[in-house]
Amino acid sequence: MKKILTLICASIIFFLNACSHEENIKNDYMFEEYKKGDKIVLKNINGGTKTLIRTDKGFVVKGEENKVLMIDFFGTFCTPCKEEALNLSNLWRNNSDKLIIIGLTHFEDVSDDVVKKFANDYGAYYFLSNSSQNDRIIAQILKDINYQSMEQLPFKVVIKNGIYQNLSDYWNNNTPVNFYLGKIPTQLIQDDLNRIYKEK
């Protein structure tokens, strides 16, 4: 009985810390894959651009190839995304010499004004893209890491030197995975980043 109650509690906590969406039932692998060297210019909803460059099996940011890249799939409708936005901004500020965070809107078709309101209301001051290319980039990332489960938001990957990094699975005793699913404690992310910075 205790095991059943523990499982139910864990399921409820997980559900409350991640947003899912009906559209994720579609096959995300049906898209035109990026080729090595392809460049994708993303516009920040608050001004400025960053250019993603496709590597063998990942991405780097042009001119900032030496930085670790975190890509966050989020939705302006997503409660855990709202709750963690300010924490992500602080994480980026505290690591800005070594880290880039790019947020990609997902599971929604909204105007830049809606994304700007999300940023202002919830303190999301890192780079936010509302590009029509977001879904293709996300599909490529999910294929790269062979992620075939139901997508939930927020969802993050961390890439160093064009290679997806091992991250701690908060929901499974911190076993290594190559993504964060749901709202994750900022200290866990910082601990992972500190390890990644040191690795060659």
JSON list of C-alpha atoms in Angstrom, two decimals:
[
{"chain": "A", "resi": 1, "resn": "MET", "atom": "CA", "xyz": [0.00, 0.00, 0.00]},
{"chain": "A", "resi": 2, "resn": "LYS", "atom": "CA", "xyz": [2.86, 2.38, 0.85]},
{"chain": "A", "resi": 3, "resn": "LYS", "atom": "CA", "xyz": [4.45, 1.75, -2.55]},
{"chain": "A", "resi": 4, "resn": "ILE", "atom": "CA", "xyz": [1.18, 2.51, -4.34]},
{"chain": "A", "resi": 5, "resn": "LEU", "atom": "CA", "xyz": [0.71, 5.77, -2.38]},
{"chain": "A", "resi": 6, "resn": "THR", "atom": "CA", "xyz": [4.32, 6.77, -3.10]},
{"chain": "A", "resi": 7, "resn": "LEU", "atom": "CA", "xyz": [3.81, 6.11, -6.80]},
{"chain": "A", "resi": 8, "resn": "ILE", "atom": "CA", "xyz": [0.58, 8.11, -6.87]},
{"chain": "A", "resi": 9, "resn": "CYS", "atom": "CA", "xyz": [2.22, 11.04, -5.02]},
{"chain": "A", "resi": 10, "resn": "ALA", "atom": "CA", "xyz": [5.22, 10.98, -7.38]},
{"chain": "A", "resi": 11, "resn": "SER", "atom": "CA", "xyz": [2.90, 10.98, -10.40]},
{"chain": "A", "resi": 12, "resn": "ILE", "atom": "CA", "xyz": [0.93, 13.95, -9.06]},
{"chain": "A", "resi": 13, "resn": "ILE", "atom": "CA", "xyz": [4.11, 15.92, -8.31]},
{"chain": "A", "resi": 14, "resn": "PHE", "atom": "CA", "xyz": [5.47, 15.17, -11.78]},
{"chain": "A", "resi": 15, "resn": "PHE", "atom": "CA", "xyz": [2.19, 16.24, -13.41]},
{"chain": "A", "resi": 16, "resn": "LEU", "atom": "CA", "xyz": [2.19, 19.51, -11.48]},
{"chain": "A", "resi": 17, "resn": "ASN", "atom": "CA", "xyz": [5.77, 20.25, -12.53]},
{"chain": "A", "resi": 18, "resn": "ALA", "atom": "CA", "xyz": [5.36, 19.71, -16.27]},
{"chain": "A", "resi": 19, "resn": "CYS", "atom": "CA", "xyz": [2.91, 20.90, -18.94]},
{"chain": "A", "resi": 20, "resn": "SER", "atom": "CA", "xyz": [1.91, 18.61, -21.77]},
{"chain": "A", "resi": 21, "resn": "HIS", "atom": "CA", "xyz": [-0.10, 19.38, -24.85]},
{"chain": "A", "resi": 22, "resn": "GLU", "atom": "CA", "xyz": [-2.34, 17.37, -27.16]},
{"chain": "A", "resi": 23, "resn": "GLU", "atom": "CA", "xyz": [-0.37, 18.42, -30.27]},
{"chain": "A", "resi": 24, "resn": "ASN", "atom": "CA", "xyz": [2.61, 16.37, -29.15]},
{"chain": "A", "resi": 25, "resn": "ILE", "atom": "CA", "xyz": [0.91, 13.25, -30.48]},
{"chain": "A", "resi": 26, "resn": "LYS", "atom": "CA", "xyz": [2.06, 14.23, -33.99]},
{"chain": "A", "resi": 27, "resn": "ASN", "atom": "CA", "xyz": [5.24, 12.60, -35.29]},
{"chain": "A", "resi": 28, "resn": "ASP", "atom": "CA", "xyz": [7.98, 15.10, -34.54]},
{"chain": "A", "resi": 29, "resn": "TYR", "atom": "CA", "xyz": [10.41, 13.11, -36.69]},
{"chain": "A", "resi": 30, "resn": "MET", "atom": "CA", "xyz": [8.63, 14.10, -39.94]},
{"chain": "A", "resi": 31, "resn": "PHE", "atom": "CA", "xyz": [10.62, 17.21, -40.83]},
{"chain": "A", "resi": 32, "resn": "GLU", "atom": "CA", "xyz": [13.53, 18.30, -43.01]},
{"chain": "A", "resi": 33, "resn": "GLU", "atom": "CA", "xyz": [16.68, 17.60, -41.02]},
{"chain": "A", "resi": 34, "resn": "TYR", "atom": "CA", "xyz": [19.42, 20.19, -40.73]},
{"chain": "A", "resi": 35, "resn": "LYS", "atom": "CA", "xyz": [22.75, 19.45, -42.40]},
{"chain": "A", "resi": 36, "resn": "LYS", "atom": "CA", "xyz": [26.15, 20.10, -40.87]},
{"chain": "A", "resi": 37, "resn": "GLY", "atom": "CA", "xyz": [27.02, 23.77, -41.36]},
{"chain": "A", "resi": 38, "resn": "ASP", "atom": "CA", "xyz": [23.41, 24.95, -41.74]},
{"chain": "A", "resi": 39, "resn": "LYS", "atom": "CA", "xyz": [22.85, 28.34, -40.10]},
{"chain": "A", "resi": 40, "resn": "ILE", "atom": "CA", "xyz": [19.61, 29.33, -38.38]},
{"chain": "A", "resi": 41, "resn": "VAL", "atom": "CA", "xyz": [19.17, 32.99, -37.47]},
{"chain": "A", "resi": 42, "resn": "LEU", "atom": "CA", "xyz": [16.91, 33.45, -34.46]},
{"chain": "A", "resi": 43, "resn": "LYS", "atom": "CA", "xyz": [15.51, 36.82, -33.42]},
{"chain": "A", "resi": 44, "resn": "ASN", "atom": "CA", "xyz": [15.16, 37.67, -29.74]},
{"chain": "A", "resi": 45, "resn": "ILE", "atom": "CA", "xyz": [11.66, 38.99, -29.02]},
{"chain": "A", "resi": 46, "resn": "ASN", "atom": "CA", "xyz": [13.35, 41.91, -27.21]},
{"chain": "A", "resi": 47, "resn": "GLY", "atom": "CA", "xyz": [15.83, 42.64, -30.01]},
{"chain": "A", "resi": 48, "resn": "GLY", "atom": "CA", "xyz": [19.06, 41.14, -31.26]},
{"chain": "A", "resi": 49, "resn": "THR", "atom": "CA", "xyz": [19.78, 37.85, -32.99]},
{"chain": "A", "resi": 50, "resn": "LYS", "atom": "CA", "xyz": [21.75, 34.67, -32.46]},
{"chain": "A", "resi": 51, "resn": "THR", "atom": "CA", "xyz": [22.80, 32.25, -35.18]},
{"chain": "A", "resi": 52, "resn": "LEU", "atom": "CA", "xyz": [22.67, 28.53, -34.47]},
{"chain": "A", "resi": 53, "resn": "ILE", "atom": "CA", "xyz": [25.12, 26.47, -36.52]},
{"chain": "A", "resi": 54, "resn": "ARG", "atom": "CA", "xyz": [24.44, 22.78, -37.04]},
{"chain": "A", "resi": 55, "resn": "THR", "atom": "CA", "xyz": [27.31, 20.48, -35.99]},
{"chain": "A", "resi": 56, "resn": "ASP", "atom": "CA", "xyz": [27.56, 16.74, -36.64]},
{"chain": "A", "resi": 57, "resn": "LYS", "atom": "CA", "xyz": [24.84, 15.96, -34.09]},
{"chain": "A", "resi": 58, "resn": "GLY", "atom": "CA", "xyz": [24.07, 19.20, -32.26]},
{"chain": "A", "resi": 59, "resn": "PHE", "atom": "CA", "xyz": [24.33, 22.99, -32.42]},
{"chain": "A", "resi": 60, "resn": "VAL", "atom": "CA", "xyz": [26.64, 25.83, -31.42]},
{"chain": "A", "resi": 61, "resn": "VAL", "atom": "CA", "xyz": [26.03, 29.58, -31.40]},
{"chain": "A", "resi": 62, "resn": "LYS", "atom": "CA", "xyz": [28.07, 31.52, -33.98]},
{"chain": "A", "resi": 63, "resn": "GLY", "atom": "CA", "xyz": [30.70, 33.66, -32.31]},
{"chain": "A", "resi": 64, "resn": "GLU", "atom": "CA", "xyz": [30.05, 32.01, -28.92]},
{"chain": "A", "resi": 65, "resn": "GLU", "atom": "CA", "xyz": [31.15, 28.48, -29.73]},
{"chain": "A", "resi": 66, "resn": "ASN", "atom": "CA", "xyz": [33.15, 28.31, -26.49]},
{"chain": "A", "resi": 67, "resn": "LYS", "atom": "CA", "xyz": [30.02, 28.74, -24.35]},
{"chain": "A", "resi": 68, "resn": "VAL", "atom": "CA", "xyz": [27.72, 26.02, -23.09]},
{"chain": "A", "resi": 69, "resn": "LEU", "atom": "CA", "xyz": [24.30, 26.24, -24.77]},
{"chain": "A", "resi": 70, "resn": "MET", "atom": "CA", "xyz": [21.06, 25.46, -22.96]},
{"chain": "A", "resi": 71, "resn": "ILE", "atom": "CA", "xyz": [17.96, 25.24, -25.15]},
{"chain": "A", "resi": 72, "resn": "ASP", "atom": "CA", "xyz": [14.66, 25.47, -23.29]},
{"chain": "A", "resi": 73, "resn": "PHE", "atom": "CA", "xyz": [11.36, 24.48, -24.92]},
{"chain": "A", "resi": 74, "resn": "PHE", "atom": "CA", "xyz": [8.60, 26.45, -23.21]},
{"chain": "A", "resi": 75, "resn": "GLY", "atom": "CA", "xyz": [5.06, 27.72, -23.64]},
{"chain": "A", "resi": 76, "resn": "THR", "atom": "CA", "xyz": [3.57, 31.01, -22.50]},
{"chain": "A", "resi": 77, "resn": "PHE", "atom": "CA", "xyz": [0.54, 28.98, -21.31]},
{"chain": "A", "resi": 78, "resn": "CYS", "atom": "CA", "xyz": [2.67, 26.62, -19.19]},
{"chain": "A", "resi": 79, "resn": "THR", "atom": "CA", "xyz": [2.53, 27.15, -15.41]},
{"chain": "A", "resi": 80, "resn": "PRO", "atom": "CA", "xyz": [5.90, 25.48, -14.60]},
{"chain": "A", "resi": 81, "resn": "CYS", "atom": "CA", "xyz": [7.50, 27.55, -17.39]},
{"chain": "A", "resi": 82, "resn": "LYS", "atom": "CA", "xyz": [6.16, 30.70, -15.74]},
{"chain": "A", "resi": 83, "resn": "GLU", "atom": "CA", "xyz": [7.34, 29.56, -12.31]},
{"chain": "A", "resi": 84, "resn": "GLU", "atom": "CA", "xyz": [10.91, 28.86, -13.41]},
{"chain": "A", "resi": 85, "resn": "ALA", "atom": "CA", "xyz": [11.44, 31.83, -15.77]},
{"chain": "A", "resi": 86, "resn": "LEU", "atom": "CA", "xyz": [12.99, 34.15, -13.18]},
{"chain": "A", "resi": 87, "resn": "ASN", "atom": "CA", "xyz": [15.20, 31.32, -11.87]},
{"chain": "A", "resi": 88, "resn": "LEU", "atom": "CA", "xyz": [16.46, 30.69, -15.40]},
{"chain": "A", "resi": 89, "resn": "SER", "atom": "CA", "xyz": [17.18, 34.41, -15.80]},
{"chain": "A", "resi": 90, "resn": "ASN", "atom": "CA", "xyz": [19.22, 34.38, -12.59]},
{"chain": "A", "resi": 91, "resn": "LEU", "atom": "CA", "xyz": [21.01, 31.19, -13.69]},
{"chain": "A", "resi": 92, "resn": "TRP", "atom": "CA", "xyz": [21.94, 32.87, -16.97]},
{"chain": "A", "resi": 93, "resn": "ARG", "atom": "CA", "xyz": [23.11, 36.06, -15.23]},
{"chain": "A", "resi": 94, "resn": "ASN", "atom": "CA", "xyz": [25.27, 34.08, -12.79]},
{"chain": "A", "resi": 95, "resn": "ASN", "atom": "CA", "xyz": [26.86, 32.09, -15.63]},
{"chain": "A", "resi": 96, "resn": "SER", "atom": "CA", "xyz": [26.74, 34.59, -18.51]},
{"chain": "A", "resi": 97, "resn": "ASP", "atom": "CA", "xyz": [30.47, 34.33, -19.24]},
{"chain": "A", "resi": 98, "resn": "LYS", "atom": "CA", "xyz": [30.11, 30.58, -19.89]},
{"chain": "A", "resi": 99, "resn": "LEU", "atom": "CA", "xyz": [26.42, 29.96, -20.68]},
{"chain": "A", "resi": 100, "resn": "ILE", "atom": "CA", "xyz": [23.80, 30.92, -23.28]},
{"chain": "A", "resi": 101, "resn": "ILE", "atom": "CA", "xyz": [20.14, 30.12, -22.66]},
{"chain": "A", "resi": 102, "resn": "ILE", "atom": "CA", "xyz": [17.82, 30.16, -25.66]},
{"chain": "A", "resi": 103, "resn": "GLY", "atom": "CA", "xyz": [14.11, 29.68, -25.03]},
{"chain": "A", "resi": 104, "resn": "LEU", "atom": "CA", "xyz": [12.04, 28.36, -27.94]},
{"chain": "A", "resi": 105, "resn": "THR", "atom": "CA", "xyz": [8.25, 28.69, -27.87]},
{"chain": "A", "resi": 106, "resn": "HIS", "atom": "CA", "xyz": [6.58, 25.34, -28.47]},
{"chain": "A", "resi": 107, "resn": "PHE", "atom": "CA", "xyz": [3.05, 23.89, -28.75]},
{"chain": "A", "resi": 108, "resn": "GLU", "atom": "CA", "xyz": [1.56, 27.28, -29.53]},
{"chain": "A", "resi": 109, "resn": "ASP", "atom": "CA", "xyz": [1.17, 29.88, -32.25]},
{"chain": "A", "resi": 110, "resn": "VAL", "atom": "CA", "xyz": [1.31, 33.27, -30.52]},
{"chain": "A", "resi": 111, "resn": "SER", "atom": "CA", "xyz": [2.48, 36.76, -31.41]},
{"chain": "A", "resi": 112, "resn": "ASP", "atom": "CA", "xyz": [5.78, 38.25, -30.26]},
{"chain": "A", "resi": 113, "resn": "ASP", "atom": "CA", "xyz": [3.71, 40.56, -28.04]},
{"chain": "A", "resi": 114, "resn": "VAL", "atom": "CA", "xyz": [2.37, 37.54, -26.11]},
{"chain": "A", "resi": 115, "resn": "VAL", "atom": "CA", "xyz": [5.93, 36.24, -25.61]},
{"chain": "A", "resi": 116, "resn": "LYS", "atom": "CA", "xyz": [7.10, 39.72, -24.54]},
{"chain": "A", "resi": 117, "resn": "LYS", "atom": "CA", "xyz": [4.29, 39.83, -21.98]},
{"chain": "A", "resi": 118, "resn": "PHE", "atom": "CA", "xyz": [5.37, 36.41, -20.69]},
{"chain": "A", "resi": 119, "resn": "ALA", "atom": "CA", "xyz": [8.96, 37.69, -20.39]},
{"chain": "A", "resi": 120, "resn": "ASN", "atom": "CA", "xyz": [7.90, 40.86, -18.57]},
{"chain": "A", "resi": 121, "resn": "ASP", "atom": "CA", "xyz": [5.35, 39.19, -16.29]},
{"chain": "A", "resi": 122, "resn": "TYR", "atom": "CA", "xyz": [7.60, 36.31, -15.22]},
{"chain": "A", "resi": 123, "resn": "GLY", "atom": "CA", "xyz": [11.12, 37.76, -15.50]},
{"chain": "A", "resi": 124, "resn": "ALA", "atom": "CA", "xyz": [12.33, 35.75, -18.50]},
{"chain": "A", "resi": 125, "resn": "TYR", "atom": "CA", "xyz": [15.26, 37.96, -19.50]},
{"chain": "A", "resi": 126, "resn": "TYR", "atom": "CA", "xyz": [17.34, 35.40, -21.37]},
{"chain": "A", "resi": 127, "resn": "PHE", "atom": "CA", "xyz": [17.13, 35.00, -25.18]},
{"chain": "A", "resi": 128, "resn": "LEU", "atom": "CA", "xyz": [13.58, 34.09, -26.26]},
{"chain": "A", "resi": 129, "resn": "SER", "atom": "CA", "xyz": [12.73, 33.06, -29.82]},
{"chain": "A", "resi": 130, "resn": "ASN", "atom": "CA", "xyz": [9.21, 32.94, -31.22]},
{"chain": "A", "resi": 131, "resn": "SER", "atom": "CA", "xyz": [10.45, 31.92, -34.67]},
{"chain": "A", "resi": 132, "resn": "SER", "atom": "CA", "xyz": [8.55, 29.80, -37.18]},
{"chain": "A", "resi": 133, "resn": "GLN", "atom": "CA", "xyz": [11.72, 27.65, -37.20]},
{"chain": "A", "resi": 134, "resn": "ASN", "atom": "CA", "xyz": [11.37, 26.70, -33.52]},
{"chain": "A", "resi": 135, "resn": "ASP", "atom": "CA", "xyz": [9.39, 23.52, -34.15]},
{"chain": "A", "resi": 136, "resn": "ARG", "atom": "CA", "xyz": [11.91, 22.28, -36.73]},
{"chain": "A", "resi": 137, "resn": "ILE", "atom": "CA", "xyz": [14.82, 22.96, -34.35]},
{"chain": "A", "resi": 138, "resn": "ILE", "atom": "CA", "xyz": [12.97, 21.16, -31.55]},
{"chain": "A", "resi": 139, "resn": "ALA", "atom": "CA", "xyz": [12.16, 18.20, -33.82]},
{"chain": "A", "resi": 140, "resn": "GLN", "atom": "CA", "xyz": [15.86, 17.99, -34.75]},
{"chain": "A", "resi": 141, "resn": "ILE", "atom": "CA", "xyz": [16.92, 18.05, -31.09]},
{"chain": "A", "resi": 142, "resn": "LEU", "atom": "CA", "xyz": [14.43, 15.35, -30.14]},
{"chain": "A", "resi": 143, "resn": "LYS", "atom": "CA", "xyz": [15.70, 13.18, -33.00]},
{"chain": "A", "resi": 144, "resn": "ASP", "atom": "CA", "xyz": [19.33, 13.88, -32.05]},
{"chain": "A", "resi": 145, "resn": "ILE", "atom": "CA", "xyz": [18.76, 12.61, -28.50]},
{"chain": "A", "resi": 146, "resn": "ASN", "atom": "CA", "xyz": [16.38, 9.85, -29.63]},
{"chain": "A", "resi": 147, "resn": "TYR", "atom": "CA", "xyz": [13.60, 11.15, -27.39]},
{"chain": "A", "resi": 148, "resn": "GLN", "atom": "CA", "xyz": [10.41, 9.33, -28.35]},
{"chain": "A", "resi": 149, "resn": "SER", "atom": "CA", "xyz": [8.26, 9.80, -25.24]},
{"chain": "A", "resi": 150, "resn": "MET", "atom": "CA", "xyz": [5.41, 12.27, -24.88]},
{"chain": "A", "resi": 151, "resn": "GLU", "atom": "CA", "xyz": [6.79, 15.79, -24.85]},
{"chain": "A", "resi": 152, "resn": "GLN", "atom": "CA", "xyz": [6.12, 17.94, -21.83]},
{"chain": "A", "resi": 153, "resn": "LEU", "atom": "CA", "xyz": [7.11, 21.48, -21.03]},
{"chain": "A", "resi": 154, "resn": "PRO", "atom": "CA", "xyz": [9.45, 22.81, -19.92]},
{"chain": "A", "resi": 155, "resn": "PHE", "atom": "CA", "xyz": [12.05, 20.61, -21.64]},
{"chain": "A", "resi": 156, "resn": "LYS", "atom": "CA", "xyz": [15.75, 21.45, -21.80]},
{"chain": "A", "resi": 157, "resn": "VAL", "atom": "CA", "xyz": [18.93, 20.15, -23.35]},
{"chain": "A", "resi": 158, "resn": "VAL", "atom": "CA", "xyz": [22.48, 21.32, -22.69]},
{"chain": "A", "resi": 159, "resn": "ILE", "atom": "CA", "xyz": [25.08, 21.29, -25.48]},
{"chain": "A", "resi": 160, "resn": "LYS", "atom": "CA", "xyz": [28.83, 21.84, -25.19]},
{"chain": "A", "resi": 161, "resn": "ASN", "atom": "CA", "xyz": [31.09, 21.95, -28.26]},
{"chain": "A", "resi": 162, "resn": "GLY", "atom": "CA", "xyz": [28.13, 20.79, -30.35]},
{"chain": "A", "resi": 163, "resn": "ILE", "atom": "CA", "xyz": [27.60, 17.67, -28.18]},
{"chain": "A", "resi": 164, "resn": "TYR", "atom": "CA", "xyz": [24.58, 16.96, -25.97]},
{"chain": "A", "resi": 165, "resn": "GLN", "atom": "CA", "xyz": [25.61, 16.65, -22.34]},
{"chain": "A", "resi": 166, "resn": "ASN", "atom": "CA", "xyz": [24.60, 14.18, -19.64]},
{"chain": "A", "resi": 167, "resn": "LEU", "atom": "CA", "xyz": [22.27, 15.78, -17.10]},
{"chain": "A", "resi": 168, "resn": "SER", "atom": "CA", "xyz": [20.83, 14.62, -13.78]},
{"chain": "A", "resi": 169, "resn": "ASP", "atom": "CA", "xyz": [17.35, 13.12, -13.98]},
{"chain": "A", "resi": 170, "resn": "TYR", "atom": "CA", "xyz": [15.57, 14.82, -11.07]},
{"chain": "A", "resi": 171, "resn": "TRP", "atom": "CA", "xyz": [12.68, 12.35, -11.32]},
{"chain": "A", "resi": 172, "resn": "ASN", "atom": "CA", "xyz": [14.84, 9.20, -11.23]},
{"chain": "A", "resi": 173, "resn": "ASN", "atom": "CA", "xyz": [17.53, 9.47, -8.51]},
{"chain": "A", "resi": 174, "resn": "ASN", "atom": "CA", "xyz": [19.66, 11.83, -10.64]},
{"chain": "A", "resi": 175, "resn": "THR", "atom": "CA", "xyz": [20.61, 9.08, -13.09]},
{"chain": "A", "resi": 176, "resn": "PRO", "atom": "CA", "xyz": [22.26, 10.48, -16.25]},
{"chain": "A", "resi": 177, "resn": "VAL", "atom": "CA", "xyz": [19.98, 11.53, -19.12]},
{"chain": "A", "resi": 178, "resn": "ASN", "atom": "CA", "xyz": [20.46, 14.13, -21.85]},
{"chain": "A", "resi": 179, "resn": "PHE", "atom": "CA", "xyz": [17.45, 16.33, -21.06]},
{"chain": "A", "resi": 180, "resn": "TYR", "atom": "CA", "xyz": [15.59, 18.00, -18.21]},
{"chain": "A", "resi": 181, "resn": "LEU", "atom": "CA", "xyz": [11.87, 17.32, -18.13]},
{"chain": "A", "resi": 182, "resn": "GLY", "atom": "CA", "xyz": [9.56, 19.59, -16.16]},
{"chain": "A", "resi": 183, "resn": "LYS", "atom": "CA", "xyz": [10.46, 22.21, -13.58]},
{"chain": "A", "resi": 184, "resn": "ILE", "atom": "CA", "xyz": [13.88, 21.33, -12.16]},
{"chain": "A", "resi": 185, "resn": "PRO", "atom": "CA", "xyz": [15.56, 22.87, -9.09]},
{"chain": "A", "resi": 186, "resn": "THR", "atom": "CA", "xyz": [18.00, 25.57, -10.19]},
{"chain": "A", "resi": 187, "resn": "GLN", "atom": "CA", "xyz": [20.72, 24.23, -7.88]},
{"chain": "A", "resi": 188, "resn": "LEU", "atom": "CA", "xyz": [20.61, 20.85, -9.64]},
{"chain": "A", "resi": 189, "resn": "ILE", "atom": "CA", "xyz": [21.09, 22.61, -12.99]},
{"chain": "A", "resi": 190, "resn": "GLN", "atom": "CA", "xyz": [23.94, 24.70, -11.56]},
{"chain": "A", "resi": 191, "resn": "ASP", "atom": "CA", "xyz": [25.63, 21.57, -10.19]},
{"chain": "A", "resi": 192, "resn": "ASP", "atom": "CA", "xyz": [25.39, 19.92, -13.60]},
{"chain": "A", "resi": 193, "resn": "LEU", "atom": "CA", "xyz": [26.74, 23.06, -15.31]},
{"chain": "A", "resi": 194, "resn": "ASN", "atom": "CA", "xyz": [29.71, 23.23, -12.91]},
{"chain": "A", "resi": 195, "resn": "ARG", "atom": "CA", "xyz": [30.58, 19.65, -13.83]},
{"chain": "A", "resi": 196, "resn": "ILE", "atom": "CA", "xyz": [30.11, 20.31, -17.57]},
{"chain": "A", "resi": 197, "resn": "TYR", "atom": "CA", "xyz": [32.33, 23.41, -17.46]},
{"chain": "A", "resi": 198, "resn": "LYS", "atom": "CA", "xyz": [35.20, 21.33, -16.05]},
{"chain": "A", "resi": 199, "resn": "GLU", "atom": "CA", "xyz": [34.89, 18.47, -18.53]},
{"chain": "A", "resi": 200, "resn": "LYS", "atom": "CA", "xyz": [36.89, 18.62, -21.77]}
]
